[in-house]
Coordinates of C-alpha atoms in Angstrom, one line a residue:
M2 CA 0.1 -0.1 -0.3
V3 CA 0.7 3.5 -0.2
E4 CA 0.8 5.8 2.2
E5 CA -0.8 9.6 2.0
G6 CA 2.3 12.0 2.1
Q7 CA 4.8 9.7 0.4
R8 CA 5.9 10.2 -3.7
A9 CA 4.2 6.9 -5.1
E10 CA 4.4 5.9 -8.9
K11 CA 2.9 3.2 -11.3
N12 CA 3.9 1.2 -13.6
R13 CA 3.2 -2.2 -15.3
S14 CA 5.4 -5.5 -14.9
N15 CA 5.0 -8.3 -18.2
R16 CA 2.6 -10.2 -16.6
G17 CA 0.3 -7.4 -16.5
S18 CA 0.7 -7.1 -12.9
S19 CA 0.8 -3.2 -11.5
V20 CA 3.6 -2.5 -9.1
A21 CA 3.6 0.6 -6.8
S22 CA 6.4 2.0 -6.0
G23 CA 7.1 4.9 -3.5
R24 CA 10.2 6.0 -0.6
Q25 CA 9.1 5.6 2.6
H26 CA 10.6 7.7 5.8
V27 CA 11.9 4.9 7.8
N28 CA 14.2 5.5 11.4
G29 CA 15.4 8.8 9.7
V30 CA 15.5 7.8 5.8
N31 CA 13.6 6.9 2.8
L32 CA 13.3 4.2 2.0
Y33 CA 12.2 3.3 -1.7
Y34 CA 10.4 0.0 -2.7
E35 CA 8.3 -1.6 -4.2
Q36 CA 5.1 -4.0 -4.1
T37 CA 3.7 -5.9 -6.6
G38 CA 0.1 -8.8 -5.7
R39 CA -2.4 -9.4 -4.1
G40 CA -1.5 -12.4 -2.0
K41 CA -2.6 -12.6 2.2
H42 CA 0.7 -13.7 2.8
A43 CA 3.1 -10.9 2.9
V44 CA 7.1 -11.3 1.4
L45 CA 9.8 -9.1 1.8
L46 CA 12.7 -9.6 -0.7
L47 CA 16.2 -8.0 1.2
P48 CA 18.9 -7.5 -1.7
G49 CA 22.8 -8.2 -1.6
A50 CA 25.6 -6.3 -0.7
L51 CA 24.9 -3.0 -3.1
G52 CA 22.1 -4.1 -4.0
S53 CA 18.3 -2.8 -5.2
T54 CA 14.8 -3.8 -6.1
R55 CA 16.6 -3.2 -9.8
T56 CA 19.3 -5.5 -9.5
D57 CA 18.7 -8.2 -7.9
F58 CA 14.8 -9.9 -7.7
G59 CA 14.0 -9.0 -11.3
P60 CA 12.1 -12.4 -12.0
Q61 CA 10.7 -13.0 -8.2
M62 CA 9.2 -9.0 -8.8
K63 CA 7.5 -10.4 -12.2
S64 CA 7.1 -14.3 -11.2
L65 CA 6.3 -15.2 -7.8
D66 CA 2.7 -15.7 -8.0
K67 CA 0.7 -12.5 -7.4
E68 CA -3.2 -14.3 -5.9
R69 CA -0.8 -16.2 -3.1
F70 CA 1.7 -13.5 -2.5
T71 CA 1.8 -9.8 -1.8
V72 CA 5.9 -9.3 -2.4
V73 CA 7.4 -6.4 -1.3
C74 CA 11.4 -5.2 -1.8
F75 CA 13.1 -2.1 -0.6
D76 CA 16.5 -0.4 -1.3
P77 CA 18.5 -0.5 2.1
R78 CA 19.7 2.9 2.9
G79 CA 22.5 4.3 1.3
Y80 CA 21.6 1.4 -1.8
G81 CA 20.0 2.3 -5.0
K82 CA 17.8 4.7 -4.7
S83 CA 17.6 4.9 -0.8
R84 CA 19.6 7.7 -1.2
P85 CA 20.9 10.2 0.1
P86 CA 22.5 9.0 2.8
A87 CA 25.5 7.6 1.3
R88 CA 26.7 4.4 2.6
D89 CA 28.1 4.0 5.4
F90 CA 29.4 0.5 6.9
P91 CA 29.9 0.5 10.6
I92 CA 30.4 -2.3 12.4
D93 CA 26.4 -3.4 13.2
F94 CA 25.0 -2.4 9.7
Y95 CA 23.4 -6.2 9.6
E96 CA 21.4 -4.9 12.6
R97 CA 20.3 -1.4 11.3
D98 CA 19.3 -3.2 7.8
A99 CA 17.1 -5.5 9.7
K100 CA 15.6 -2.8 11.6
D101 CA 15.2 -0.8 8.5
A102 CA 13.0 -3.7 7.2
V103 CA 11.2 -4.7 9.8
D104 CA 10.0 -1.5 10.5
L105 CA 9.6 -0.5 6.9
M106 CA 7.1 -4.0 6.9
K107 CA 5.3 -2.2 9.9
A108 CA 5.2 1.6 8.3
L109 CA 3.3 -0.3 5.3
G110 CA 0.7 -1.7 7.3
F111 CA 2.1 -5.5 7.1
G112 CA 1.8 -6.9 10.6
K113 CA 3.2 -10.2 9.6
F114 CA 5.6 -11.4 7.0
S115 CA 8.7 -13.5 5.3
M116 CA 11.7 -12.4 3.9
L117 CA 13.4 -13.4 1.2
G118 CA 17.5 -13.1 1.9
W119 CA 20.0 -12.9 -1.0
S120 CA 24.0 -12.8 0.2
D121 CA 23.8 -9.8 2.4
G122 CA 20.2 -10.3 2.5
G123 CA 20.3 -13.3 4.4
M124 CA 22.6 -12.7 7.1
T125 CA 19.6 -9.4 7.2
A126 CA 16.4 -11.2 7.6
L127 CA 17.8 -14.1 9.7
I128 CA 19.0 -10.8 12.4
A129 CA 15.6 -9.5 11.7
A130 CA 13.9 -13.0 11.8
A131 CA 16.1 -13.2 15.2
K132 CA 14.7 -10.3 17.4
N133 CA 11.4 -10.1 15.8
P134 CA 10.0 -13.0 16.1
D135 CA 7.0 -12.5 16.2
L136 CA 6.9 -10.9 13.1
V137 CA 8.6 -13.1 10.7
N138 CA 6.7 -16.0 9.6
K139 CA 9.4 -17.5 7.6
I140 CA 12.4 -17.6 6.0
V141 CA 14.3 -18.0 2.5
A142 CA 18.2 -17.1 2.7
W143 CA 20.8 -18.1 0.3
G144 CA 24.2 -17.2 -0.6
S145 CA 25.1 -15.7 3.1
N146 CA 27.2 -16.4 5.7
A147 CA 26.8 -16.2 9.6
Y148 CA 30.7 -16.0 10.3
I149 CA 34.3 -14.3 8.6
C150 CA 37.0 -16.5 8.0
K151 CA 40.3 -16.2 6.3
Q152 CA 38.9 -18.0 3.1
D153 CA 36.7 -15.3 2.8
L154 CA 39.0 -12.6 2.6
E155 CA 41.0 -14.0 0.2
L156 CA 37.4 -14.3 -1.9
Y157 CA 36.8 -10.7 -1.6
E158 CA 39.8 -9.1 -2.2
A159 CA 39.9 -11.3 -4.8
V160 CA 37.1 -8.5 -6.2
R161 CA 37.9 -5.8 -4.5
D162 CA 38.9 -3.9 -7.8
V163 CA 35.9 -4.2 -9.4
S164 CA 38.2 -2.8 -12.9
R165 CA 38.7 -6.4 -13.3
W166 CA 34.5 -7.4 -12.8
S167 CA 33.5 -8.4 -16.4
A168 CA 32.1 -5.5 -18.0
K169 CA 28.3 -8.1 -17.9
M170 CA 29.1 -8.4 -14.2
R171 CA 30.2 -4.0 -13.7
Q172 CA 27.2 -3.1 -15.7
P173 CA 23.8 -3.2 -13.6
M174 CA 25.6 -1.6 -10.9
E175 CA 27.4 1.2 -12.9
E176 CA 24.0 1.9 -14.3
V177 CA 22.5 2.2 -11.1
Y178 CA 25.6 4.1 -9.3
G179 CA 27.9 5.9 -11.9
A180 CA 31.5 3.9 -12.3
E181 CA 33.1 6.0 -9.7
L182 CA 30.4 6.1 -7.2
F183 CA 30.1 1.8 -7.7
A184 CA 33.6 0.9 -7.0
K185 CA 34.2 3.7 -4.3
T186 CA 31.0 1.7 -2.0
W187 CA 32.4 -1.3 -3.1
E188 CA 35.2 -0.9 -1.8
A189 CA 34.0 0.2 1.5
W190 CA 32.0 -2.7 1.6
V191 CA 35.0 -4.9 1.4
D192 CA 36.7 -3.2 4.4
G193 CA 33.4 -3.0 6.0
I194 CA 32.7 -6.4 5.9
A195 CA 35.9 -8.0 7.1
K196 CA 36.1 -5.9 10.8
F197 CA 33.6 -8.6 11.1
E198 CA 37.0 -11.1 11.3
N199 CA 38.0 -9.0 15.1
R200 CA 34.9 -10.2 16.6
P201 CA 34.9 -13.3 18.5
E202 CA 35.1 -15.9 16.2
G203 CA 34.9 -13.7 12.9
S204 CA 30.8 -13.7 14.0
I205 CA 28.6 -11.5 12.0
C206 CA 25.2 -12.9 13.0
M207 CA 26.1 -16.4 14.6
E208 CA 24.9 -14.9 18.3
F209 CA 21.3 -14.6 16.5
L210 CA 20.9 -18.1 14.7
P211 CA 19.6 -19.7 18.1
L212 CA 17.4 -17.5 18.4
V213 CA 15.4 -18.2 15.2
R214 CA 12.2 -19.7 15.4
C215 CA 10.5 -19.4 12.7
P216 CA 10.3 -22.4 9.3
T217 CA 13.7 -21.2 7.3
L218 CA 15.1 -22.8 4.3
I219 CA 19.0 -22.4 3.2
I220 CA 19.9 -22.7 -0.5
H221 CA 23.1 -23.5 -1.5
G222 CA 24.4 -23.0 -5.4
E223 CA 27.4 -26.1 -5.2
K224 CA 29.3 -23.7 -7.7
D225 CA 29.4 -20.7 -5.5
P226 CA 33.0 -18.8 -5.6
M227 CA 31.8 -16.3 -3.2
V228 CA 30.2 -18.6 -0.5
P229 CA 32.1 -21.8 0.1
A230 CA 29.4 -24.4 1.3
F231 CA 30.5 -24.6 4.2
H232 CA 28.6 -21.6 5.6
A233 CA 25.5 -23.4 4.3
H234 CA 25.7 -26.0 6.2
C235 CA 26.7 -24.1 9.7
L236 CA 23.6 -22.3 9.2
V237 CA 21.6 -25.0 9.3
K238 CA 23.3 -26.9 12.2
H239 CA 22.5 -23.4 14.4
I240 CA 19.3 -22.4 13.3
K241 CA 16.8 -24.8 14.9
G242 CA 14.3 -27.1 12.2
S243 CA 15.5 -25.2 9.2
R244 CA 16.9 -27.3 6.1
L245 CA 19.2 -27.2 3.5
H246 CA 18.3 -27.3 0.0
L247 CA 21.5 -27.7 -2.9
M248 CA 21.2 -26.9 -6.3
P249 CA 24.2 -28.8 -8.2
E250 CA 24.8 -26.4 -11.1
G251 CA 23.9 -22.4 -9.0
K252 CA 26.0 -20.2 -8.0
H253 CA 25.8 -16.9 -6.3
N254 CA 22.8 -15.7 -8.0
L255 CA 20.7 -19.0 -8.8
H256 CA 17.7 -17.0 -8.1
L257 CA 18.7 -15.2 -11.6
R258 CA 19.8 -18.0 -13.4
F259 CA 17.5 -20.3 -12.7
A260 CA 14.4 -18.2 -11.3
D261 CA 11.6 -21.2 -12.2
E262 CA 13.0 -23.2 -9.9
F263 CA 14.4 -21.3 -7.6
N264 CA 10.7 -19.0 -7.4
K265 CA 8.6 -22.8 -7.5
L266 CA 11.0 -24.0 -4.2
V267 CA 10.3 -20.9 -2.5
E268 CA 6.4 -21.1 -3.2
D269 CA 6.1 -24.3 -2.4
F270 CA 8.4 -23.9 1.1
L271 CA 6.3 -20.3 1.7
E272 CA 2.7 -22.6 1.0

């Protein structure tokens, strides 16, 4: 829903269902969001690092069942169209994003909802669920890790310089941020996540995992070059009652590359 006083517009998806978009003032910032569908089950999509509605969830906004679900996606503060402010990475930035996500859904009038979190968004979703057990129905997380180890830091350092990325990988982000700001913000993210190495056991959100009470599905692409499989097994081990689904050909962006399979898996789990 788009509340009075918000800047909102309407556009059309490829399936002909309307998409409402607007900005909602939450925790001192204006968060951009898009909303589609009319189902009773509300679902919030949480993007990955530097991600946004535009870059991260096209196939989900388009094709998740609009009769069964009301789907909301937002740009976290400092990302995408939720600028200003400029993005920064204090040690509690995942917890800040989690509070923003929950408070956005409250402001939009959703009393209870599920969360789909990709990469950074998965960690955000798990923290949100741990802190708000009465609000979160279910969680799906993929490409996520609850702690940082030396192997992770080596992977992040290897991709720090975006000029070494393929043009295909850079293009969506450069269209959102411009080449210079994208490179600068990505380096800041690498520095920000590296700080977790100094926490006990490199924890990003390990202490929150036992507090997640809702049904949780962890999906992992077995060819993910950014998140080793041991992270997915760690999540399942520490989240009571969670289950793991492996996609043998999946990489980090498995929900985009195998969108139909992913969407069906998610719809079945949410129902």
